[in-house]
Coordinates of C-alpha atoms in Angstrom, one line a residue:
M1 CA 0.2 0.3 0.3
V2 CA 1.1 3.9 -0.9
K3 CA 0.5 6.9 0.4
V4 CA -0.7 8.3 -3.0
F5 CA -1.2 12.5 -2.8
I6 CA -4.3 13.4 -5.4
Y7 CA -4.4 16.8 -7.1
P8 CA -7.0 18.5 -6.7
S9 CA -6.8 17.5 -3.3
T10 CA -11.3 17.4 -2.7
S11 CA -11.3 15.3 -6.4
L12 CA -13.8 12.0 -4.4
I13 CA -13.0 10.3 -7.8
L14 CA -8.9 10.3 -8.1
S15 CA -9.4 9.6 -3.6
D16 CA -11.6 6.6 -4.7
M17 CA -9.7 5.4 -7.9
V18 CA -6.3 5.2 -5.5
E19 CA -8.4 3.3 -2.9
R20 CA -9.5 0.9 -5.7
F21 CA -5.8 -0.4 -6.1
G22 CA -5.1 -0.8 -2.9
H23 CA -3.9 2.5 -1.9
N24 CA -4.2 5.1 0.2
P25 CA -5.1 8.3 -0.9
L26 CA -3.9 11.4 0.4
G27 CA -6.4 13.8 0.3
A28 CA -8.0 17.3 1.5
A29 CA -11.6 15.0 2.3
I30 CA -9.8 12.6 4.5
A31 CA -7.4 15.5 6.7
I32 CA -10.2 17.2 7.3
R33 CA -12.3 14.9 8.3
E34 CA -10.1 13.8 10.7
R35 CA -9.7 17.1 12.5
I36 CA -13.3 17.2 12.1
Q37 CA -13.2 13.9 14.5
T38 CA -10.5 14.4 16.6
P39 CA -11.8 15.0 20.5
G40 CA -10.7 18.6 21.3
F41 CA -11.2 20.5 18.1
D42 CA -13.4 23.3 19.3
S43 CA -14.5 25.8 16.2
P44 CA -15.9 23.5 13.6
P45 CA -17.2 24.2 10.7
L46 CA -14.4 26.5 10.4
Q47 CA -11.9 23.6 10.2
M48 CA -8.8 25.4 11.2
T49 CA -8.1 26.5 14.5
P50 CA -5.4 29.9 15.5
E51 CA -2.4 27.4 15.5
D52 CA -2.4 26.3 11.5
P53 CA -1.5 29.5 10.4
K54 CA 1.9 29.2 12.6
K55 CA 1.9 25.7 11.2
G56 CA 2.0 27.3 7.8
L57 CA 4.6 29.1 8.6
K58 CA 6.9 25.8 7.8
Y59 CA 5.8 26.0 4.5
A60 CA 4.6 29.3 3.6
A61 CA 6.7 32.8 4.3
V62 CA 4.8 35.0 7.2
E63 CA 4.2 37.9 3.7
V64 CA 2.2 35.1 2.6
P65 CA -2.0 35.5 3.4
S66 CA -3.0 33.3 6.7
G67 CA -5.2 31.7 4.1
V68 CA -2.0 29.6 2.3
R69 CA 0.0 29.2 5.6
G70 CA -3.2 27.9 7.0
R71 CA -4.0 25.8 4.0
M72 CA -0.7 24.1 3.8
A73 CA -1.3 23.8 7.3
L74 CA -3.1 21.4 6.0
F75 CA -1.3 19.8 3.1
G76 CA 2.2 20.6 4.4
P77 CA 2.3 17.4 6.2
M78 CA 0.2 15.2 3.4
I79 CA 2.8 16.3 0.5
E80 CA 5.6 15.0 3.2
E81 CA 3.9 11.5 4.2
A82 CA 3.2 11.0 0.4
E83 CA 5.2 8.3 -1.2
A84 CA 3.2 9.3 -5.0
A85 CA 1.7 11.9 -5.8
I86 CA -1.1 12.2 -9.1
I87 CA -1.9 16.2 -10.8
I88 CA -4.6 16.8 -12.2
N89 CA -3.9 20.2 -15.0
D90 CA -6.1 22.3 -15.3
S91 CA -9.2 20.4 -14.5
D92 CA -12.1 22.6 -13.5
L93 CA -12.4 21.7 -10.1
A94 CA -9.2 24.1 -9.2
F95 CA -10.8 27.1 -9.3
G96 CA -11.0 29.5 -5.9
C97 CA -10.1 33.1 -4.5
M98 CA -6.3 34.2 -4.9
G99 CA -5.5 32.1 -1.3
C100 CA -6.8 29.2 -3.8
A101 CA -4.5 29.8 -6.5
R102 CA -1.5 30.5 -4.4
T103 CA -1.7 27.5 -2.6
N104 CA -2.4 25.4 -5.8
E105 CA 0.7 27.6 -6.5
L106 CA 2.8 25.9 -3.4
V107 CA 1.1 22.2 -3.2
K108 CA 2.1 21.4 -7.1
F109 CA 5.4 23.1 -6.3
S110 CA 5.7 21.2 -3.3
I111 CA 5.2 17.8 -5.1
R112 CA 7.2 18.4 -7.7
K113 CA 10.2 19.6 -5.3
R114 CA 9.7 15.6 -4.2
K115 CA 11.4 14.1 -6.8
E116 CA 12.8 10.6 -4.8
I117 CA 8.5 9.2 -5.5
P118 CA 7.1 9.0 -8.5
I119 CA 4.6 10.9 -10.4
L120 CA 1.9 11.0 -12.6
E121 CA 1.0 14.2 -14.0
L122 CA -2.5 14.7 -16.8
K123 CA -4.4 17.1 -18.0
Y124 CA -7.7 17.2 -16.6
P125 CA -10.0 15.5 -20.0
S126 CA -11.4 17.6 -22.0
S127 CA -14.2 14.6 -24.2
E128 CA -14.9 11.0 -24.3
E129 CA -11.5 9.5 -26.0
E130 CA -9.7 12.6 -23.4
G131 CA -11.4 10.6 -20.5
I132 CA -10.9 6.4 -21.4
A133 CA -7.4 7.6 -21.9
F134 CA -7.5 9.3 -18.0
V135 CA -8.5 6.7 -16.3
G136 CA -6.5 4.4 -18.7
A137 CA -3.3 6.9 -17.8
I138 CA -4.3 6.5 -13.7
K139 CA -5.0 3.1 -13.9
E140 CA -1.6 1.5 -15.5
F141 CA -0.4 4.3 -12.7
L142 CA -1.1 3.2 -9.9
E143 CA -0.5 -0.3 -11.3
G144 CA 3.0 0.3 -11.3
L145 CA 2.9 1.8 -7.9
S146 CA 1.5 -2.1 -6.3
K147 CA 4.4 -4.2 -7.9
N148 CA 6.9 -1.8 -7.1
T149 CA 5.8 -1.2 -3.5
G150 CA 9.4 1.7 -2.7
G151 CA 8.0 3.6 -5.9
M152 CA 7.4 3.4 -9.9
E153 CA 9.7 3.2 -12.0
E154 CA 10.0 6.7 -14.2

């Protein structure tokens, strides 16, 4: 079982595909669920504690807006924990405010910086044929991880 970071991290389809191939998806939904279910968490539905922007300082400078640092407090540990990653570029799901956009850039940069892990980067499909090839590429990548639990050959 390989821990696979997924981007966009809110993609339930990617998360489901990673699980179906026997791996552990690292995405926002699971991380937020764990935080909400943790006893002592005292500010739902905000899903952030006052300490989160401070934790985010490990991943983003103090000049960066606190929203980016707060998001990185959530995503940063998952990126560090990841043993593989799937990045979907140009997806409709990855829209939002400037804080989201900057966080997305930082997340992708942080993943790409980890050269020791296998990374699959794909463009979001725009047609049925591209969608079939898209799912096939993800399936092949995840099966490759299964065969080589120490990491996929590039």
